Short mmCIF file of C-alpha atoms in Angstrom, two decimals:
data_model
loop_
_atom_site.label_atom_id
_atom_site.label_comp_id
_atom_site.label_asym_id
_atom_site.label_seq_id
_atom_site.Cartn_x
_atom_site.Cartn_y
_atom_site.Cartn_z
CA MET A 29 26.41 -15.41 -17.82
CA ASN A 30 28.59 -14.96 -20.88
CA VAL A 31 28.60 -16.22 -24.45
CA ARG A 32 30.90 -19.22 -23.78
CA GLU A 33 28.88 -20.38 -20.79
CA ILE A 34 25.61 -20.25 -22.72
CA GLU A 35 27.11 -22.05 -25.72
CA ARG A 36 28.41 -24.81 -23.44
CA LEU A 37 25.02 -25.27 -21.76
CA VAL A 38 23.18 -25.39 -25.09
CA ARG A 39 25.52 -28.14 -26.34
CA GLU A 40 25.11 -30.11 -23.09
CA ILE A 41 21.31 -29.92 -23.25
CA ARG A 42 21.22 -30.97 -26.92
CA ARG A 43 23.45 -33.99 -26.19
CA GLU A 44 21.40 -35.01 -23.13
CA HIS A 45 18.24 -35.05 -25.24
CA ARG A 46 19.92 -36.76 -28.20
CA LEU A 47 19.53 -33.82 -30.54
CA PRO A 48 21.99 -33.45 -33.45
CA ASP A 49 25.29 -31.82 -32.56
CA SER A 50 24.57 -28.91 -34.92
CA PRO A 51 27.02 -26.01 -35.03
CA PHE A 52 25.79 -22.60 -33.91
CA ARG A 53 27.16 -19.20 -32.99
CA ILE A 54 26.10 -16.71 -30.32
CA ASP A 55 27.22 -13.12 -30.86
CA GLU A 56 26.02 -11.55 -27.62
CA VAL A 57 24.21 -12.20 -24.33
CA ARG A 58 22.25 -9.47 -22.52
CA TYR A 59 20.70 -9.86 -19.07
CA ASP A 60 17.88 -7.62 -17.88
CA GLU A 61 18.38 -7.82 -14.11
CA LYS A 62 15.34 -5.68 -13.31
CA ASN A 63 12.93 -8.08 -15.07
CA ASP A 64 15.05 -11.26 -14.75
CA LYS A 65 15.18 -11.81 -18.51
CA LEU A 66 18.07 -13.21 -20.54
CA PHE A 67 18.40 -12.26 -24.20
CA ILE A 68 20.57 -14.36 -26.48
CA ILE A 69 21.61 -12.76 -29.77
CA ALA A 70 22.39 -15.50 -32.29
CA HIS A 71 24.49 -14.85 -35.37
CA ASP A 72 21.75 -15.76 -37.84
CA ARG A 73 18.35 -17.48 -37.95
CA THR A 74 19.84 -20.97 -38.36
CA ASP A 75 21.83 -20.47 -35.17
CA LYS A 76 18.69 -19.19 -33.48
CA SER A 77 16.78 -22.37 -34.41
CA VAL A 78 19.53 -24.59 -32.98
CA ILE A 79 19.54 -22.67 -29.69
CA ILE A 80 15.75 -22.78 -29.35
CA GLY A 81 15.63 -26.49 -30.23
CA ASN A 82 11.85 -26.66 -30.80
CA SER A 83 11.41 -24.90 -27.45
CA LEU A 84 12.92 -27.86 -25.57
CA VAL A 85 16.48 -26.51 -25.42
CA ILE A 86 15.45 -22.99 -24.50
CA GLY A 87 13.13 -24.32 -21.78
CA LYS A 88 15.86 -26.44 -20.24
CA LEU A 89 18.30 -23.57 -20.52
CA ARG A 90 15.96 -21.34 -18.53
CA GLU A 91 15.74 -24.02 -15.81
CA ARG A 92 19.53 -24.50 -15.65
CA LEU A 93 20.17 -20.78 -15.37
CA GLY A 94 17.32 -20.14 -12.96
CA VAL A 95 16.08 -17.04 -14.79
CA GLY A 96 12.51 -15.94 -15.35
CA GLN A 97 12.65 -15.83 -19.14
CA VAL A 98 15.06 -16.65 -21.95
CA THR A 99 14.49 -15.24 -25.44
CA VAL A 100 16.57 -15.74 -28.56
CA TYR A 101 16.92 -13.25 -31.40
CA SER A 102 19.16 -13.27 -34.43
CA ASN A 103 21.15 -10.28 -35.58
CA ILE A 104 19.11 -10.22 -38.77
CA ASP A 105 15.89 -10.04 -36.70
CA LEU A 106 17.17 -7.00 -34.85
CA GLU A 107 18.53 -5.34 -37.99
CA ILE A 108 15.16 -5.73 -39.74
CA LYS A 109 13.48 -4.23 -36.68
CA ARG A 110 15.84 -1.24 -36.66
CA ARG A 111 15.23 -0.55 -40.35
CA LYS A 112 11.46 -0.72 -39.89
CA LEU A 113 11.72 1.65 -36.93
CA GLU A 114 13.67 4.13 -39.06
CA LEU A 115 10.82 4.08 -41.58
CA ALA A 116 8.30 4.46 -38.76
CA GLU A 117 10.19 7.47 -37.45
CA LYS A 118 10.05 9.19 -40.83
CA ALA A 119 6.35 8.37 -41.21
CA ILE A 120 5.32 10.30 -38.10
CA ASN A 121 7.70 13.25 -38.20
CA GLU A 122 5.72 16.50 -38.09
CA THR A 123 2.42 14.66 -37.54
CA LYS A 124 0.08 14.33 -34.56
CA LEU A 125 1.77 10.98 -33.81
CA GLU A 126 5.14 12.51 -32.89
CA PHE A 127 4.51 11.53 -29.26
CA LEU A 128 5.54 8.00 -30.35
CA LEU A 129 9.11 9.09 -31.22
CA PRO A 130 10.55 8.33 -27.73
CA ILE A 131 9.03 4.83 -27.93
CA ILE A 132 10.63 4.30 -31.34
CA GLU A 133 14.03 5.39 -29.99
CA ALA A 134 13.67 2.97 -27.07
CA GLU A 135 12.74 0.11 -29.40
CA LYS A 136 15.89 0.72 -31.46
CA ARG A 137 17.91 -0.23 -28.35
CA PHE A 138 15.88 -3.41 -27.73
CA PRO A 139 16.61 -5.79 -26.04
CA PRO A 140 15.86 -5.20 -23.24
CA ARG A 141 12.72 -3.09 -23.60
CA GLU A 142 12.81 0.11 -21.57
CA TRP A 143 10.10 2.55 -22.60
CA PRO A 144 10.18 6.09 -21.23
CA ASP A 145 7.04 7.59 -19.73
CA VAL A 146 5.00 8.89 -22.66
CA ARG A 147 1.61 10.57 -22.51
CA GLY A 148 -0.52 10.57 -25.66
CA GLU A 149 -3.24 13.18 -25.88
CA LEU A 150 -5.15 12.03 -28.97
CA ASN A 151 -8.73 10.85 -28.56
CA THR A 152 -8.43 7.19 -29.51
CA LEU A 153 -10.74 4.45 -30.69
CA VAL A 154 -9.57 0.92 -29.85
CA PHE A 155 -11.10 -1.91 -31.85
CA LEU A 156 -10.78 -5.16 -29.93
CA SER A 157 -9.30 -7.40 -32.59
CA PHE A 158 -7.03 -10.43 -32.11
CA ASN A 159 -4.53 -8.78 -29.76
CA ALA A 160 -7.31 -7.05 -27.86
CA ARG A 161 -5.69 -7.08 -24.43
CA ALA A 162 -2.41 -5.77 -25.86
CA LEU A 163 -4.21 -2.94 -27.69
CA VAL A 164 -5.91 -1.88 -24.47
CA GLY A 165 -2.64 -2.29 -22.55
CA PHE A 166 -0.79 -0.13 -25.07
CA SER A 167 -3.44 2.60 -24.77
CA LYS A 168 -3.19 2.59 -20.99
CA LYS A 169 0.62 2.54 -21.04
CA LEU A 170 0.67 5.69 -23.15
CA GLU A 171 -2.23 7.21 -21.19
CA LEU A 172 -4.27 7.69 -24.35
CA PRO A 173 -7.87 8.86 -23.74
CA TYR A 174 -9.58 5.92 -25.44
CA LYS A 175 -12.93 4.27 -26.03
CA ALA A 176 -13.05 0.57 -26.87
CA VAL A 177 -15.44 -1.10 -29.29
CA GLY A 178 -15.59 -4.75 -30.34
CA LEU A 179 -17.75 -7.40 -31.91
CA LYS A 180 -20.60 -8.59 -29.70
CA TYR A 181 -19.58 -11.30 -27.20
CA SER A 182 -16.03 -11.50 -28.64
CA PHE A 183 -14.08 -10.61 -25.47
CA PRO A 184 -16.29 -11.11 -22.40
CA LYS A 185 -13.44 -10.36 -19.95
CA LEU A 186 -12.91 -6.87 -21.38
CA SER A 187 -15.03 -3.75 -21.12
CA TYR A 188 -16.14 -2.28 -24.46
CA GLU A 189 -19.06 -1.05 -26.54
CA PRO A 190 -20.39 -3.91 -28.71
CA ILE A 191 -20.81 -3.37 -32.44
CA GLU A 192 -22.01 -5.57 -35.31
CA GLY A 193 -19.53 -7.31 -37.56
CA GLU A 194 -18.19 -10.54 -39.02
CA PRO A 195 -15.74 -12.84 -37.17
CA ARG A 196 -13.14 -12.21 -39.90
CA GLU A 197 -12.88 -8.60 -38.67
CA LEU A 198 -11.08 -9.86 -35.55
CA PHE A 199 -8.09 -10.53 -37.82
CA PHE A 200 -8.72 -8.05 -40.62
CA PRO A 201 -10.55 -5.00 -39.25
CA ASP A 202 -12.98 -3.09 -41.49
CA GLU A 203 -11.18 0.21 -42.05
CA GLU A 204 -14.17 2.14 -43.45
CA LYS A 205 -16.42 1.09 -40.57
CA LEU A 206 -13.84 2.10 -37.96
CA VAL A 207 -13.18 5.47 -39.60
CA LYS A 208 -16.92 6.15 -39.52
CA ILE A 209 -17.15 5.20 -35.82
CA ALA A 210 -14.04 7.28 -35.04
CA LYS A 211 -15.65 10.35 -36.63
CA GLU A 212 -18.82 9.80 -34.61
CA LYS A 213 -16.82 9.61 -31.38
CA GLY A 214 -14.41 12.43 -32.20
CA ALA A 215 -11.38 10.13 -32.30
CA GLU A 216 -8.24 11.09 -34.23
CA LEU A 217 -6.49 7.73 -33.79
CA VAL A 218 -7.75 4.17 -34.32
CA LEU A 219 -5.83 1.22 -32.88
CA ALA A 220 -6.51 -2.28 -34.22
CA ASP A 221 -4.80 -5.36 -35.68
CA PHE A 222 -4.61 -3.79 -39.11
CA PRO A 223 -2.56 -5.67 -41.76
CA PHE A 224 -0.29 -2.59 -41.98
CA GLY A 225 1.58 -0.36 -39.55
CA LEU A 226 0.12 3.05 -40.29
CA LYS A 227 -2.35 4.54 -42.73
CA TRP A 228 -4.22 7.86 -42.83
CA ALA A 229 -7.89 8.26 -43.74
CA ASP A 230 -9.61 11.65 -43.59
CA GLU A 231 -6.91 12.91 -41.17
CA ILE A 232 -7.57 9.95 -38.86
CA ALA A 233 -4.55 7.74 -38.13
CA LEU A 234 -5.17 3.99 -38.47
CA LEU A 235 -2.40 2.35 -36.46
CA ASN A 236 -1.38 -1.17 -35.65
CA PRO A 237 1.20 -0.24 -32.99
CA PHE A 238 2.76 -3.69 -32.95
CA ARG A 239 3.43 -3.91 -36.68
CA PHE A 240 4.50 -0.25 -36.59
CA LEU A 241 7.03 -0.92 -33.81
CA HIS A 242 7.78 -4.45 -35.06
CA ILE A 243 6.87 -6.16 -31.79
CA GLY A 244 6.12 -9.88 -32.14
CA PHE A 245 3.26 -11.93 -30.72
CA PHE A 246 5.49 -13.71 -28.18
CA GLU A 247 6.62 -10.39 -26.71
CA LEU A 248 3.08 -9.01 -26.60
CA LYS A 249 1.88 -11.94 -24.49
CA TYR A 250 4.46 -11.14 -21.84
CA LEU A 251 3.98 -7.39 -22.04
CA PHE A 252 0.20 -7.17 -21.87
CA GLY A 253 -1.32 -10.67 -21.74
CA PHE A 254 -3.57 -12.39 -24.26
CA ASP A 255 -7.26 -13.40 -24.41
CA TRP A 256 -8.78 -15.75 -26.95
CA PRO A 257 -11.80 -14.30 -28.76
CA THR A 258 -14.94 -16.37 -28.21
CA ILE A 259 -15.54 -16.81 -31.95
CA VAL A 260 -12.81 -17.42 -34.53
CA ASP A 261 -12.97 -17.49 -38.32
CA LYS A 262 -10.54 -20.37 -38.87
CA ASN A 263 -9.58 -19.42 -42.43
CA ALA A 264 -8.93 -15.83 -41.37
CA LEU A 265 -6.83 -17.10 -38.46
CA ILE A 266 -4.60 -19.11 -40.81
CA GLU A 267 -4.19 -16.13 -43.15
CA PHE A 268 -3.42 -13.88 -40.19
CA VAL A 269 -0.84 -16.26 -38.68
CA VAL A 270 0.89 -16.85 -42.02
CA GLY A 271 1.19 -13.09 -42.53
CA LEU A 272 2.72 -12.49 -39.10
CA THR A 273 5.12 -15.41 -39.50
CA TYR A 274 6.24 -14.17 -42.91
CA GLU A 275 6.96 -10.72 -41.45
CA GLY A 276 8.95 -12.18 -38.55
CA LEU A 277 6.34 -11.14 -35.97
CA MET A 278 5.43 -14.68 -34.94
CA GLU A 279 7.46 -17.85 -34.52
CA SER A 280 6.18 -20.70 -36.68
CA THR A 281 5.73 -22.87 -33.57
CA ASP A 282 3.55 -20.20 -31.93
CA GLY A 283 1.49 -19.93 -35.11
CA ALA A 284 1.01 -23.69 -35.35
CA ASN A 285 -0.05 -23.83 -31.69
CA LEU A 286 -2.64 -21.08 -32.22
CA ILE A 287 -4.14 -22.86 -35.22
CA TRP A 288 -4.16 -26.21 -33.41
CA ARG A 289 -5.79 -24.64 -30.37
CA ALA A 290 -8.57 -23.11 -32.45
CA TRP A 291 -9.24 -26.38 -34.28
CA ARG A 292 -9.13 -28.47 -31.12
CA ARG A 293 -11.67 -26.28 -29.37
CA GLY A 294 -13.95 -26.33 -32.38
CA ARG A 295 -13.80 -22.59 -32.82
#
C-alpha cells in the first residue's frame, strides 16, 4: 500500500458514490502490521476531509484494502500534537510525573502508537468522568496504584466508590472536591476529564492524560473502550464536545453523533 494506490482508490470510491471530484494530496502512508491499522497522512485538513468523505469514503477504503482500521491525520494535526508534547515534556521535568517521559517520547513518533512498558508508582485517585473506561485503562496500563471514585449510579459496569455530585461534573470535574478526597486517601495524582492537561494543587497533580498527551476521543475508544454514563447533563455535554472539537481532540462528526445519541435516548 503506497501513496499512489491509496489516492487512486479514494478517487474511485468518490466517483462510484457520486461525490465531487475534489482535489486532495496524501503525503505519507504508514501501515501498522502488528495491529492491522493503516494511517494516512494528508497534506492539510482540507485534504483530510476529502479522504474521509463523511466517513463513507474511509469506510469503503477499509473494505477495499481489507485492513482492520483506517485513520486519517493531517500534517498540521501531527505538528500541533508534537508541539503540545514538547510543552508537556517541559511541564513534568524534575517533577514526580517524570515517569510519563517515555510515553511522551513514544507519542512524538505517532502514528503508530507504541508505548514502552512504564510503571507509575504514585498513589492515584481516578474520578470516573466522561472517558471513565479510558481513565481506568490508562491507570492499569501504567500500573498506577489507584482508587476509583465516581458519581452514584453513573457507571454501573465499573467498580468504584460512589460519591455525591452533580451530573455536570462528569464533563467538568470539581477540582476542589477531588483534591480534598485525594488528601483523605493519600493520593498524589488525580486523573479525570479536566478541561486542562495538567495543574498542581497543594502538591497534588491534577492530570487529564488525554489532553496532556493530545490523544483524541476516536483513538481512546479503540485503545480502552467507552461507556456511556447513565445520566448526562445535555448542556454540559455540548460545551464539552465543542471544547474537544476546537482543540482537535474530537472530529465534528463524532461530536454530533454523541450529542444526537444523548438527545435521542432522552438523557
